Coordinates of C-alpha atoms in Angstrom, one line a residue:
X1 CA -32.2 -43.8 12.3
X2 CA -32.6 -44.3 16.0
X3 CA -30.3 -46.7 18.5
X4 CA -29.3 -47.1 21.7
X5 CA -26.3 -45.4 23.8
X6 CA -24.3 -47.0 26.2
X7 CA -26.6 -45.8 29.5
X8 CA -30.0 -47.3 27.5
X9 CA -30.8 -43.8 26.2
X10 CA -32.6 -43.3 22.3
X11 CA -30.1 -41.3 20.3
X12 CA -30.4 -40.1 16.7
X13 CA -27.7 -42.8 15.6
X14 CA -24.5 -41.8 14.3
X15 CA -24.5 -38.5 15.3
X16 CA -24.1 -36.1 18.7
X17 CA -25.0 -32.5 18.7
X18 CA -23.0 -29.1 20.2
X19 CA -23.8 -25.7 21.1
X20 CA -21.7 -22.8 21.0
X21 CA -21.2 -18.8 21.1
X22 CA -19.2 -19.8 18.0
X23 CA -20.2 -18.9 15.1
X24 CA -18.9 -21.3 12.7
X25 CA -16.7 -24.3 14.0
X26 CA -16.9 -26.4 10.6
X27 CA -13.4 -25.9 9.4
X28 CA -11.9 -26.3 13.4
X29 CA -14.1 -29.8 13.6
X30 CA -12.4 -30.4 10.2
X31 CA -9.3 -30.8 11.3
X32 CA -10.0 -33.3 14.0
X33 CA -11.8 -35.4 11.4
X34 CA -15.1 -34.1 12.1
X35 CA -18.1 -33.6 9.4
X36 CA -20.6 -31.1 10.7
X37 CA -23.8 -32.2 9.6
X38 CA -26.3 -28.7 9.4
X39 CA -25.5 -25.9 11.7
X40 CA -28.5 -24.4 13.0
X41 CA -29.1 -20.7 14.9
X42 CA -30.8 -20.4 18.6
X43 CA -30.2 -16.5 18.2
X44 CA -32.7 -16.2 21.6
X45 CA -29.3 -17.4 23.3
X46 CA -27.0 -16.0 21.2
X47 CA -25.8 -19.3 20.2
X48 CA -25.0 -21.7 17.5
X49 CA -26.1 -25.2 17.3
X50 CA -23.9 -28.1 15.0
X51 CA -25.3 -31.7 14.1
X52 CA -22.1 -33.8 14.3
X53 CA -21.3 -36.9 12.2
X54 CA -19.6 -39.5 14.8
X55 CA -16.9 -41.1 12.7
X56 CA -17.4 -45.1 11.7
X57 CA -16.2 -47.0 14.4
X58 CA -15.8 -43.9 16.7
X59 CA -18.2 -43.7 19.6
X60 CA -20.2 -41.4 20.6
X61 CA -18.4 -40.5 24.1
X62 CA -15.1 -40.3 22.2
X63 CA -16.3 -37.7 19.8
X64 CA -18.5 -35.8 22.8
X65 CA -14.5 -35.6 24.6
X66 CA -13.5 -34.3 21.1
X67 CA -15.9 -31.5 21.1
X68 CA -15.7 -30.7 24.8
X69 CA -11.7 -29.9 24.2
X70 CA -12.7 -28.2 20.7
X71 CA -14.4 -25.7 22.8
X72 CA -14.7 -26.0 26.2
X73 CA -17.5 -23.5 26.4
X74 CA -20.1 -25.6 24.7
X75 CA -22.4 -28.0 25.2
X76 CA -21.8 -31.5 23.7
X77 CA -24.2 -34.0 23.7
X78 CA -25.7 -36.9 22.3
X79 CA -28.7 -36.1 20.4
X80 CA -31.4 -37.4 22.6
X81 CA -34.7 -38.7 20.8
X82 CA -38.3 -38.2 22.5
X83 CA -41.5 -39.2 22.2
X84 CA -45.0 -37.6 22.8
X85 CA -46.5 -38.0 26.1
X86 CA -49.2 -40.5 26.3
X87 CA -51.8 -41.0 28.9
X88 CA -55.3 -39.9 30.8
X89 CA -54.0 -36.3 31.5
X90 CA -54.8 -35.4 27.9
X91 CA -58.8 -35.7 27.4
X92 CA -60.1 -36.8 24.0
X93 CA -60.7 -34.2 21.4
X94 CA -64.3 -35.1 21.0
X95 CA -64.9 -34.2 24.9
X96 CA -63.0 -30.7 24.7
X97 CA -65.2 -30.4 22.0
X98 CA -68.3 -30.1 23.9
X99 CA -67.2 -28.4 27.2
X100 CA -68.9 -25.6 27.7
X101 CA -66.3 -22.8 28.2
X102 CA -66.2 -21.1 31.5
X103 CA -63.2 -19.6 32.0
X104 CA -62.4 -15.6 31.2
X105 CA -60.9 -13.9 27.8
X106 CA -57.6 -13.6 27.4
X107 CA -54.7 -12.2 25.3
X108 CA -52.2 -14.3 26.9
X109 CA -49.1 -15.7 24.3
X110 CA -48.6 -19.1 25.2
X111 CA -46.4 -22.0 23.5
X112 CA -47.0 -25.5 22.9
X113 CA -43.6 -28.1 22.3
X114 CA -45.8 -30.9 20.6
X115 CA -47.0 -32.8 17.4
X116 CA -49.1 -30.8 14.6
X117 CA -52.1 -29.4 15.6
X118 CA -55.3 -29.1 13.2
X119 CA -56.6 -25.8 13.1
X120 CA -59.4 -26.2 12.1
X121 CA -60.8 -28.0 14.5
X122 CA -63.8 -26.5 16.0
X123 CA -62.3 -25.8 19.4
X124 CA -59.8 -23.5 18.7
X125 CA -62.0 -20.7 16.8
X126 CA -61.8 -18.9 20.2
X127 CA -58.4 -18.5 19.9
X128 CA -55.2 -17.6 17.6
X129 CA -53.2 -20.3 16.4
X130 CA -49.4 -19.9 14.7
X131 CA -47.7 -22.9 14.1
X132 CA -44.1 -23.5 12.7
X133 CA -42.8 -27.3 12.2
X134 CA -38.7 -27.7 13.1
X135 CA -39.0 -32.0 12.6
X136 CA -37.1 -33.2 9.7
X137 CA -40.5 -34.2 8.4
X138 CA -44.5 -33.4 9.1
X139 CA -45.6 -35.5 11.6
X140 CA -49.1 -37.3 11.0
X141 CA -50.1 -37.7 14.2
X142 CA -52.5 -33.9 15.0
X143 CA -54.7 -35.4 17.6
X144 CA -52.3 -35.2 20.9
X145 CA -51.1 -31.9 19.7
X146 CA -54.4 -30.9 18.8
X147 CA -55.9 -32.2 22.0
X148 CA -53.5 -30.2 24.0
X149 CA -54.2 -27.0 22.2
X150 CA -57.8 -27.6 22.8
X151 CA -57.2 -27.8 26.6
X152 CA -55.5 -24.7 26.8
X153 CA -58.3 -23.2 24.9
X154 CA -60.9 -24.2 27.5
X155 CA -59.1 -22.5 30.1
X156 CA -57.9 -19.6 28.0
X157 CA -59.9 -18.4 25.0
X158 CA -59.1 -15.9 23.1
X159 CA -55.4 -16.5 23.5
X160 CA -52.7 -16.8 21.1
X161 CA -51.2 -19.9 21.0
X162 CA -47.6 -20.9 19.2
X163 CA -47.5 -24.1 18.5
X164 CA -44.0 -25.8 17.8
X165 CA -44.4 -29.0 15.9
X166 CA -41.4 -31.3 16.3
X167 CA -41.9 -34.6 15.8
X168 CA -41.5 -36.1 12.9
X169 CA -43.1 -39.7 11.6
X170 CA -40.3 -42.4 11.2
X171 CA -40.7 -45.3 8.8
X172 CA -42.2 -47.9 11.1
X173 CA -44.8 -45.1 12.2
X174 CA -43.3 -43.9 15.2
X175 CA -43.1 -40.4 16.2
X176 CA -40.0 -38.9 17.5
X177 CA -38.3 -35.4 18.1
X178 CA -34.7 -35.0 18.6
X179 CA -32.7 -32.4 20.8
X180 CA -32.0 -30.4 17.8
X181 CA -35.5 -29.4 16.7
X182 CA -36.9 -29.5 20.0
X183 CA -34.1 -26.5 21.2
X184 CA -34.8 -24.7 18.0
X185 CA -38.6 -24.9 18.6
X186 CA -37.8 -23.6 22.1
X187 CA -36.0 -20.5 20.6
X188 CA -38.7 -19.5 18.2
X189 CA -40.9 -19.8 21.5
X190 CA -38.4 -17.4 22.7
X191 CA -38.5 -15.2 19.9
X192 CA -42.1 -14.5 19.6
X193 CA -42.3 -13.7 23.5
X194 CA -44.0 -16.6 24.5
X195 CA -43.5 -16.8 28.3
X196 CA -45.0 -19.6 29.4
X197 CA -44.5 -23.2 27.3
X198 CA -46.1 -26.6 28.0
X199 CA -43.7 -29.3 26.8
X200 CA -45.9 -32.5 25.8
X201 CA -42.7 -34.9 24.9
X202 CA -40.9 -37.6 27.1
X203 CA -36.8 -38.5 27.0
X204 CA -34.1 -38.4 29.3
X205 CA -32.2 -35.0 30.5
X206 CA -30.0 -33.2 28.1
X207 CA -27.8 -30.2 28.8
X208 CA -28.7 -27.9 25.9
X209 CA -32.6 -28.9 26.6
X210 CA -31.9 -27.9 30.1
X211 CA -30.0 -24.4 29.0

């Protein structure tokens, strides 16, 4: 479920995410009437991330306050929602297709933040894909992924490409990614030693994005 904060942001409703060298802050956010709702690892940074229920007729500032005094280390947020880019910077599949390819071999490792990404398609036999999806569901949507992949194997064949797929298809259609799997795509990036990422998503700044 998506909605609307206070500053005209699109949150994941009813909840607000932290980040923490903590390892477990379940029972602590317990006693201030707070229901973690998954805790998830970003062991690239050595920290911890926890989905946080905001209480009914709570909002979500009050409960960010909570957390910041909980542990004034962390990051507490709200858990920001974004979309895939859209526009003319990202050529049709069909046209990458046929491009002849010009540019030199490569064995560069480089990441891609965006929807699924068919393998298959006929572009990317020059180079290696690995793909890992962190969305609460699959997206549908492979073309803008799969276009993007395609650009970066015009310009770099024989590279290995990570693909992080984390946008996930809601029930009206809509594709959306939230902070959490975006950060946790980011890590796996991070993981696998992929230096240089191309983030295909739009949404307002976050903190832990930012981090």
């Amino acid at each position: 479920m998506l909605a609307e904060n206070d500053r005209g942001e699109r949150v994941r409703k009813g909840e607000v995410v932290l980040v923490s060298t903590h390892a477990d802050l379940t029972a602590t956010l317990a006693k201030q009437g707070l229901q973690v709702i998954e805790v998830f690892k970003l062991p690239s940074m050595g920290l911890n991330g926890f989905r946080v229920a905001v209480p009914e007729k709570q909002s979500d500032e009050s409960v960010l306050k909570r957390l910041k005094k909980a542990d004034p280390s962390g990051i507490a947020t709200f858990n920001h929602v974004y979309v895939p880019a859209r526009g003319g910077a990202v050529a049709p599949v069909a046209s990458l297709s046929s491009a002849p390819v010009l540019a030199k071999r490569t064995t560069a490792r480089i990441g891609l933040v965006d929807a699924r990404v068919d393998t298959s398609h006929p572009m990317l036999r020059q180079v290696s894909v690995s793909s890992k999806q962190f969305g609460v569901a699959n997206s549908s949507d492979e073309d803008h992924g799969t276009a993007v992949a395609s650009r970066i194997a015009s310009i770099a064949p024989g590279s290995n490409i990570f693909v992080a797929s984390v946008f996930s298809q809601m029930n009206n259609g809509d594709e959306m990614a939230s902070v959490d799997a975006i950060a946790r795509g980011l890590d796996w990036l991070s993981r696998n030693n992929v230096p240089v990422i191309n983030l295909s998503l739009t949404g307002p700044a976050n903190p832990i994005l930012q981090a």
